[in-house]
PDB file of N, CA and C in Angstrom:
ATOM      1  N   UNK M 629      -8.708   7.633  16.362  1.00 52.00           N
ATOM      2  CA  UNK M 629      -7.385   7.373  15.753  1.00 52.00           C
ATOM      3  C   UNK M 629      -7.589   6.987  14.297  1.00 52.00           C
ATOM      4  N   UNK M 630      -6.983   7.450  13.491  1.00 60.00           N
ATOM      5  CA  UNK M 630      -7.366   7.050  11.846  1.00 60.00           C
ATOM      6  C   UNK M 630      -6.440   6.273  11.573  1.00 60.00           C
ATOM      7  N   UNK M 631      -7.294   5.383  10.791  1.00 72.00           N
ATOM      8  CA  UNK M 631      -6.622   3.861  10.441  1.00 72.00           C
ATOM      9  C   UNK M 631      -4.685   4.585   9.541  1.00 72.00           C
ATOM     10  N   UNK M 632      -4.081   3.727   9.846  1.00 88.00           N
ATOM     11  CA  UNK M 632      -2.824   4.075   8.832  1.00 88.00           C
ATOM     12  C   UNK M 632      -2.516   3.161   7.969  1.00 88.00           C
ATOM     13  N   UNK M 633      -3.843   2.055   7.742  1.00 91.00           N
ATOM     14  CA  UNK M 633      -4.003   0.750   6.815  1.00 91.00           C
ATOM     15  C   UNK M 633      -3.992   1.270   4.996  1.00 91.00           C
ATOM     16  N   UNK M 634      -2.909   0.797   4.764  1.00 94.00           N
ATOM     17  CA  UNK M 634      -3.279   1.233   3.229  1.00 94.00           C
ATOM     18  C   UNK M 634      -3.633  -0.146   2.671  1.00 94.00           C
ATOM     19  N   UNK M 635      -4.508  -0.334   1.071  1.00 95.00           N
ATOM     20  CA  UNK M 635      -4.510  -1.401   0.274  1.00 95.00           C
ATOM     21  C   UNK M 635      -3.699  -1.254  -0.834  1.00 95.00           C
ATOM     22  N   UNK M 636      -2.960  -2.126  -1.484  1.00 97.00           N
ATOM     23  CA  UNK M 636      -2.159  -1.913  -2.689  1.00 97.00           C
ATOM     24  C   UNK M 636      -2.245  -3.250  -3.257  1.00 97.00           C
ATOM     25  N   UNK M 637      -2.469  -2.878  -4.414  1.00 97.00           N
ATOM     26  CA  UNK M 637      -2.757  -3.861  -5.811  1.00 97.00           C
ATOM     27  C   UNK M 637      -1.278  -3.683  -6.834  1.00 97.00           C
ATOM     28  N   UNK M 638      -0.430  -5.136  -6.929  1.00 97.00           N
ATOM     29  CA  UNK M 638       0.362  -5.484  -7.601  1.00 97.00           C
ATOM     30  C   UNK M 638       0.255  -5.008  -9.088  1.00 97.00           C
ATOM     31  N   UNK M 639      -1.219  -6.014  -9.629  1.00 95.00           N
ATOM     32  CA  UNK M 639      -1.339  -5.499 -10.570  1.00 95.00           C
ATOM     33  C   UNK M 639      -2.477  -5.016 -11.151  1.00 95.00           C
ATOM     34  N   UNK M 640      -2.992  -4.410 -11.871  1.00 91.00           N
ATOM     35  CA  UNK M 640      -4.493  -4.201 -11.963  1.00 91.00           C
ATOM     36  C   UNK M 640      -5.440  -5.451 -11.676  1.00 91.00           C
ATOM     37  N   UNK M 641      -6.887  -5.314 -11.240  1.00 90.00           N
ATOM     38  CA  UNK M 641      -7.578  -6.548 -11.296  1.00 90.00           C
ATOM     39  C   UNK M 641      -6.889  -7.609 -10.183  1.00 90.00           C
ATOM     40  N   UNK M 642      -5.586  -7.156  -9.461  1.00 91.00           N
ATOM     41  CA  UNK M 642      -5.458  -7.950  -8.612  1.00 91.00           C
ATOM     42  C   UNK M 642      -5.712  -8.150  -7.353  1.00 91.00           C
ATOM     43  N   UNK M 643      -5.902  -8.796  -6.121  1.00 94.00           N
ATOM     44  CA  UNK M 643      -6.465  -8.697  -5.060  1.00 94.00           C
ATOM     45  C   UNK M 643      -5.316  -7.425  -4.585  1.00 94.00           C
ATOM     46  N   UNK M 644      -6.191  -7.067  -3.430  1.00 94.00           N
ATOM     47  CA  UNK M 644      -5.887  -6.427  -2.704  1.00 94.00           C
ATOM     48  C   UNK M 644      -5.140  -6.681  -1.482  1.00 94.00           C
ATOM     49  N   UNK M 645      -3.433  -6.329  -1.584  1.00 94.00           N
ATOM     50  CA  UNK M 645      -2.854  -6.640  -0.158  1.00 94.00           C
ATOM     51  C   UNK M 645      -2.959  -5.370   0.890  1.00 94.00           C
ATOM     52  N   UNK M 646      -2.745  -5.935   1.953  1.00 94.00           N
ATOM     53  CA  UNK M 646      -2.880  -4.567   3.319  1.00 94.00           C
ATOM     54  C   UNK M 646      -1.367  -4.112   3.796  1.00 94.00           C
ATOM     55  N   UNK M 647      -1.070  -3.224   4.092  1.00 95.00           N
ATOM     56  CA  UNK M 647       0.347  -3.028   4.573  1.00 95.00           C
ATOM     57  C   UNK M 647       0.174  -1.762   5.324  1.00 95.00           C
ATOM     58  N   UNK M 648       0.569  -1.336   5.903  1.00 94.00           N
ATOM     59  CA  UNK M 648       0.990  -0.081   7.148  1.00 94.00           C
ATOM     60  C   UNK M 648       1.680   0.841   6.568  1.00 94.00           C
ATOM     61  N   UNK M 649       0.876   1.968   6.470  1.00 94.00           N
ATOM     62  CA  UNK M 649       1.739   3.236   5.900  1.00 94.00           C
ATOM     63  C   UNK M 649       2.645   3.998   6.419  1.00 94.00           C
ATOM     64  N   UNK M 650       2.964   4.077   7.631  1.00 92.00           N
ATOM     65  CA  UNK M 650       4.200   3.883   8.262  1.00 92.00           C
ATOM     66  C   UNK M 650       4.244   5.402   7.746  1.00 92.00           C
ATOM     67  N   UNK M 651       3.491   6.294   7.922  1.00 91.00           N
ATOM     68  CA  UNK M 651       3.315   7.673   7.884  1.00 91.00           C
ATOM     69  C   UNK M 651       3.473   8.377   6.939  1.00 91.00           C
ATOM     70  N   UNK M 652       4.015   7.586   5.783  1.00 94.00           N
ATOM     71  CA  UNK M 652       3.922   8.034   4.498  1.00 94.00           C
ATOM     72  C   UNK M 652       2.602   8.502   3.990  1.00 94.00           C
ATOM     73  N   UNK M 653       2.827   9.748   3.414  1.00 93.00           N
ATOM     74  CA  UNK M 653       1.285  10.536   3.164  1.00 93.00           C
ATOM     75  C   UNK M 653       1.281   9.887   1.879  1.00 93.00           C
ATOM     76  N   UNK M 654       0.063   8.770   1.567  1.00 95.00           N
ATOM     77  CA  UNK M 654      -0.174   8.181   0.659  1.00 95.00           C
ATOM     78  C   UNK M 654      -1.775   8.448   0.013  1.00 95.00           C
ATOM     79  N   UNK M 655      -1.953   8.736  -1.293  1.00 94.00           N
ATOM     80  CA  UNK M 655      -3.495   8.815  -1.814  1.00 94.00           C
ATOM     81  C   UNK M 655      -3.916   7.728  -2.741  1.00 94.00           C
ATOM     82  N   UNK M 656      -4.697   7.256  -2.522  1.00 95.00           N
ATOM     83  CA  UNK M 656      -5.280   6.414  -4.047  1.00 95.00           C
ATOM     84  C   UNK M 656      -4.640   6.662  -5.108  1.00 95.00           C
ATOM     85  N   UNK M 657      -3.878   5.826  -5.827  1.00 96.00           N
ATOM     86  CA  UNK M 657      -3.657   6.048  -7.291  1.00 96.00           C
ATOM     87  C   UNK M 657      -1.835   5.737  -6.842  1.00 96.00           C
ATOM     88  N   UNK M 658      -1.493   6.607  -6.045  1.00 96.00           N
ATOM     89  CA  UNK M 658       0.357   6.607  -5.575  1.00 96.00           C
ATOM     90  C   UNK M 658       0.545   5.133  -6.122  1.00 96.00           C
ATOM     91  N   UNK M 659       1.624   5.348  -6.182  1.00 97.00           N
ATOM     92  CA  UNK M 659       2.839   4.158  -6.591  1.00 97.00           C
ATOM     93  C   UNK M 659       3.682   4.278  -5.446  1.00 97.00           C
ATOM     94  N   UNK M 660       3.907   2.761  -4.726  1.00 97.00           N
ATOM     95  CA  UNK M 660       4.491   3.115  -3.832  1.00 97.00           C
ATOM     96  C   UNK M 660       5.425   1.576  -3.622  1.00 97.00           C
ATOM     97  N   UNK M 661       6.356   1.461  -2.829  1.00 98.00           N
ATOM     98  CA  UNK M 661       7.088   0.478  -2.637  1.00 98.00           C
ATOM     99  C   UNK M 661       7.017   0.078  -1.423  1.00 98.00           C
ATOM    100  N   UNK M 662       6.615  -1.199  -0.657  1.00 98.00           N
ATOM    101  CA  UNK M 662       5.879  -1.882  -0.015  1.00 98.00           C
ATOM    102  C   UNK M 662       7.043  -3.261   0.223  1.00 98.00           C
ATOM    103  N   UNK M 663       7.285  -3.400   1.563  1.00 97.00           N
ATOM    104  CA  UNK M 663       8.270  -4.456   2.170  1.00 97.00           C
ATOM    105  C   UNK M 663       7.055  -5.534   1.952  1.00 97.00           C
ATOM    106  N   UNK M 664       7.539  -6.451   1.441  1.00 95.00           N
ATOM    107  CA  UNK M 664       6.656  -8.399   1.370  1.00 95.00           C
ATOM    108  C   UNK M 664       7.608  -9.243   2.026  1.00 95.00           C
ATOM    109  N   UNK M 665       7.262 -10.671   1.987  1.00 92.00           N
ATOM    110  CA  UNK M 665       7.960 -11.823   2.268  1.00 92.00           C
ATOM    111  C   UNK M 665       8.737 -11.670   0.784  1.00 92.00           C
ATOM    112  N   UNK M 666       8.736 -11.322  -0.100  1.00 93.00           N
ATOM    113  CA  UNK M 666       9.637 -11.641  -1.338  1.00 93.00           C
ATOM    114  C   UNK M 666      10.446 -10.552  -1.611  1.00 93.00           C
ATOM    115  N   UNK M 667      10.668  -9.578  -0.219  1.00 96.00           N
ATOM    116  CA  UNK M 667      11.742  -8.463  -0.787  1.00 96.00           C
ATOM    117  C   UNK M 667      10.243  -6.965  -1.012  1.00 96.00           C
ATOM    118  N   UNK M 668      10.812  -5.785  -1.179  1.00 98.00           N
ATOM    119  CA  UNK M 668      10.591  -5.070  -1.656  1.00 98.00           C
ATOM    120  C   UNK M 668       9.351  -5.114  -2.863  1.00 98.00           C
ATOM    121  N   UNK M 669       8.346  -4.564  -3.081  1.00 97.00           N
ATOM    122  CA  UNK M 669       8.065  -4.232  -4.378  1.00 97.00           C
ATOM    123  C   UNK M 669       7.023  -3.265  -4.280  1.00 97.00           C
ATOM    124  N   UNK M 670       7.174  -3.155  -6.057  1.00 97.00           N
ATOM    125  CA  UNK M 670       6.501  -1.873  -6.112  1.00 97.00           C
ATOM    126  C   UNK M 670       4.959  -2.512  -6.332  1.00 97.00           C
ATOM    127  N   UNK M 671       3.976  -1.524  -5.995  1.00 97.00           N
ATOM    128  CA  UNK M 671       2.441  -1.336  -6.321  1.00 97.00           C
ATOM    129  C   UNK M 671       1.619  -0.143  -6.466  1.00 97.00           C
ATOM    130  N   UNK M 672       0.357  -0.524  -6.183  1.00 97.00           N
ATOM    131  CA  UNK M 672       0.204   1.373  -6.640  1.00 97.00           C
ATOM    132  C   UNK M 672      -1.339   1.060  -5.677  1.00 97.00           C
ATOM    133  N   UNK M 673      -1.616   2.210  -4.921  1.00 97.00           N
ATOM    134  CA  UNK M 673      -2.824   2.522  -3.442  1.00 97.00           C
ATOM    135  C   UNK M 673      -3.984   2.947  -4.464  1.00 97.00           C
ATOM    136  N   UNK M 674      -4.619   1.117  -3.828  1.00 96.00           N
ATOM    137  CA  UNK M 674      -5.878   0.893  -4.431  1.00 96.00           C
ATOM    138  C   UNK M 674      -7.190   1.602  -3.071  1.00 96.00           C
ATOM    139  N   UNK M 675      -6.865   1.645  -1.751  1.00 94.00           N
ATOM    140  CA  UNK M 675      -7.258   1.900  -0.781  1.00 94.00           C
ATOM    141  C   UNK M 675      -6.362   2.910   0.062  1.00 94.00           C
ATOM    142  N   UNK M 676      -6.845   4.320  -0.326  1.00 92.00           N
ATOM    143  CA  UNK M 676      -6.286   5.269   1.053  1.00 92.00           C
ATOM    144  C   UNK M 676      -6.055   4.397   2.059  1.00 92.00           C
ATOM    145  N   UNK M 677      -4.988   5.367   3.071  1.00 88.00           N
ATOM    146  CA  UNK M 677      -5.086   5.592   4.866  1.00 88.00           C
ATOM    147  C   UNK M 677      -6.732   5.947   5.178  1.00 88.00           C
ATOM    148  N   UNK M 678      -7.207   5.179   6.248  1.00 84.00           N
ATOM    149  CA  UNK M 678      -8.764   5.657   6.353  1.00 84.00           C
ATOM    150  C   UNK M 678      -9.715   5.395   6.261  1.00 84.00           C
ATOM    151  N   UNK M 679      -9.891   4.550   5.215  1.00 83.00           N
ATOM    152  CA  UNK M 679     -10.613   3.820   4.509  1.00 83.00           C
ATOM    153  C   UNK M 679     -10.766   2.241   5.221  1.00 83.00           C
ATOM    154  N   UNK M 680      -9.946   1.766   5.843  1.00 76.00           N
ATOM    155  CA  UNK M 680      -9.929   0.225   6.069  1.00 76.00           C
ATOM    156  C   UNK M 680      -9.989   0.348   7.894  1.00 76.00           C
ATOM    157  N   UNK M 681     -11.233  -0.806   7.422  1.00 70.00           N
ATOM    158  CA  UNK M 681     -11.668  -0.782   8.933  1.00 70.00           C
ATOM    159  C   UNK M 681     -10.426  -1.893   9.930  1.00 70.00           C
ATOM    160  N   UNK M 682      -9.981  -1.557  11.014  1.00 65.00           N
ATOM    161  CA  UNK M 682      -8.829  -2.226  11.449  1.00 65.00           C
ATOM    162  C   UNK M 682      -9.749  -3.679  11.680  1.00 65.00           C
ATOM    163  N   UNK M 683     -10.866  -4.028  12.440  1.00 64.00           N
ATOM    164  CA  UNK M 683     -11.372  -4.890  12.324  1.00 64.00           C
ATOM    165  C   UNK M 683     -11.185  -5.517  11.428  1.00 64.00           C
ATOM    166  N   UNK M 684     -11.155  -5.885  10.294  1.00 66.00           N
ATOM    167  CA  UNK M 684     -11.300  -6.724   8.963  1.00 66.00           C
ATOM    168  C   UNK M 684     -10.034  -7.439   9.024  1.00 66.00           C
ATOM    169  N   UNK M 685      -9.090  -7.088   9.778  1.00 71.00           N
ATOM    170  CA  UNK M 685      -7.324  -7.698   9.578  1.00 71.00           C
ATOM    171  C   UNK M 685      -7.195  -8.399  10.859  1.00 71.00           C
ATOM    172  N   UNK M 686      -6.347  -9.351  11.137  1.00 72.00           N
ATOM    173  CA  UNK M 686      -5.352  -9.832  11.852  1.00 72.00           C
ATOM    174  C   UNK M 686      -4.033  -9.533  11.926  1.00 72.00           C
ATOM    175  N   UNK M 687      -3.242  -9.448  12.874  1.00 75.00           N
ATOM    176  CA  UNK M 687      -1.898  -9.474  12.604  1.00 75.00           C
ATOM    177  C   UNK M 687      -1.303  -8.190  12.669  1.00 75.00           C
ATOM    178  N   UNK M 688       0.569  -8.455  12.805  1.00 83.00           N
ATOM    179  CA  UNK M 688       0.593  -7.208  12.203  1.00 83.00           C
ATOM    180  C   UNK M 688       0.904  -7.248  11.012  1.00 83.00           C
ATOM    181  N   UNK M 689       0.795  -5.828  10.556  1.00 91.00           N
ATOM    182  CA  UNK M 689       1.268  -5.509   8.664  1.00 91.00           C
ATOM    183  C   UNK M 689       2.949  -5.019   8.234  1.00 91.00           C
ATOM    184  N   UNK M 690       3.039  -5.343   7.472  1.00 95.00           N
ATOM    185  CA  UNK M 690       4.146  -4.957   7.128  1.00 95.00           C
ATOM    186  C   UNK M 690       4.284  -3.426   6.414  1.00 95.00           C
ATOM    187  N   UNK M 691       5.340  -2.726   6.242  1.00 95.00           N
ATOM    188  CA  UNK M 691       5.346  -1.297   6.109  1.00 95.00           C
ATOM    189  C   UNK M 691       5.766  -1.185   4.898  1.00 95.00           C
ATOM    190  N   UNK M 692       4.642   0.356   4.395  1.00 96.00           N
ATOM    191  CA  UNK M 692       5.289   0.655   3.246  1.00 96.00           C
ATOM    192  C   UNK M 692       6.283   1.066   3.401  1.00 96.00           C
ATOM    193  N   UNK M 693       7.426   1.377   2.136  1.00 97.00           N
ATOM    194  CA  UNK M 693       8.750   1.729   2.364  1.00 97.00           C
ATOM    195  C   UNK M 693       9.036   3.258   1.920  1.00 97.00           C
ATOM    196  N   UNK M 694       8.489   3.329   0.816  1.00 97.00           N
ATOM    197  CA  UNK M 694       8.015   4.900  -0.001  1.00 97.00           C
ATOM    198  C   UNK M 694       7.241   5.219  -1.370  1.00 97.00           C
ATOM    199  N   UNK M 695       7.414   6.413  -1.060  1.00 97.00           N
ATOM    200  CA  UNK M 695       6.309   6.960  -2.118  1.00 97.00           C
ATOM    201  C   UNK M 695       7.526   6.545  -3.498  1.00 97.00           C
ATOM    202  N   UNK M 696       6.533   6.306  -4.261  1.00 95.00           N
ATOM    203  CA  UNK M 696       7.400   6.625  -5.504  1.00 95.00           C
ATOM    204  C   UNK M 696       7.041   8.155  -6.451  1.00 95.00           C
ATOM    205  N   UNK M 697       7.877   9.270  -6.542  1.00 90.00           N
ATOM    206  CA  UNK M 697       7.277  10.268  -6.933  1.00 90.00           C
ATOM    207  C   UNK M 697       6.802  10.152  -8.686  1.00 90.00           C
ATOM    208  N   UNK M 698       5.634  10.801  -8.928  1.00 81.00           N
ATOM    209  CA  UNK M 698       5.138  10.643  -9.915  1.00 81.00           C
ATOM    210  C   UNK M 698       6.207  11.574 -11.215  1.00 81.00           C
ATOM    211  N   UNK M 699       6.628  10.682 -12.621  1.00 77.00           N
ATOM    212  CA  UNK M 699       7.844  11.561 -13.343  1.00 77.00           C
ATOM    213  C   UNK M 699       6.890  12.549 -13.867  1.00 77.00           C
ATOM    214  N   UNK M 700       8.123  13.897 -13.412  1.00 73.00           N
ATOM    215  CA  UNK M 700       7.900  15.107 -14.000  1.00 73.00           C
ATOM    216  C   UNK M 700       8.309  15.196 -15.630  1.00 73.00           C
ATOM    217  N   UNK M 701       7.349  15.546 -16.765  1.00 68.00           N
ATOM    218  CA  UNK M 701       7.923  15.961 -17.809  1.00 68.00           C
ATOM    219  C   UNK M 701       8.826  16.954 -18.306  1.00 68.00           C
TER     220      UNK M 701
END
């Protein structure tokens, strides 16, 4: 079963939170919007789906909400 654990970083250099990709096809780099205890916010996938061993977590995660699409020029 492949992990559906994504990591997302607030801001650069910042730790790394875990959240559930909730089937959103997400890659490293995406900008994506992510349910917290403080509402909604945006971050950007410091850690693919795949990558995170389920071992390492407790709990459950909370879900990303969506992709944010990258602006077209």
């Amino acid at each position: 079963l492949m992990s559906t654990i994504i990591g997302v970083r607030f801001k650069p250099n910042d730790r790394v939170h875990y959240f559930d990709s909730a089937g959103i096809s997400l890659s490293a780099g995406d900008r994506v919007v992510v349910e917290t205890e403080d509402g909604p916010r945006e971050g950007r996938v410091a850690i693919a789906p795949g990558q995170v061993a389920h071992s390492d977590l407790k709990g459950p995660l909370s879900p990303a909400l969506k992709r944010i699409e990258p602006d077209v020029d």
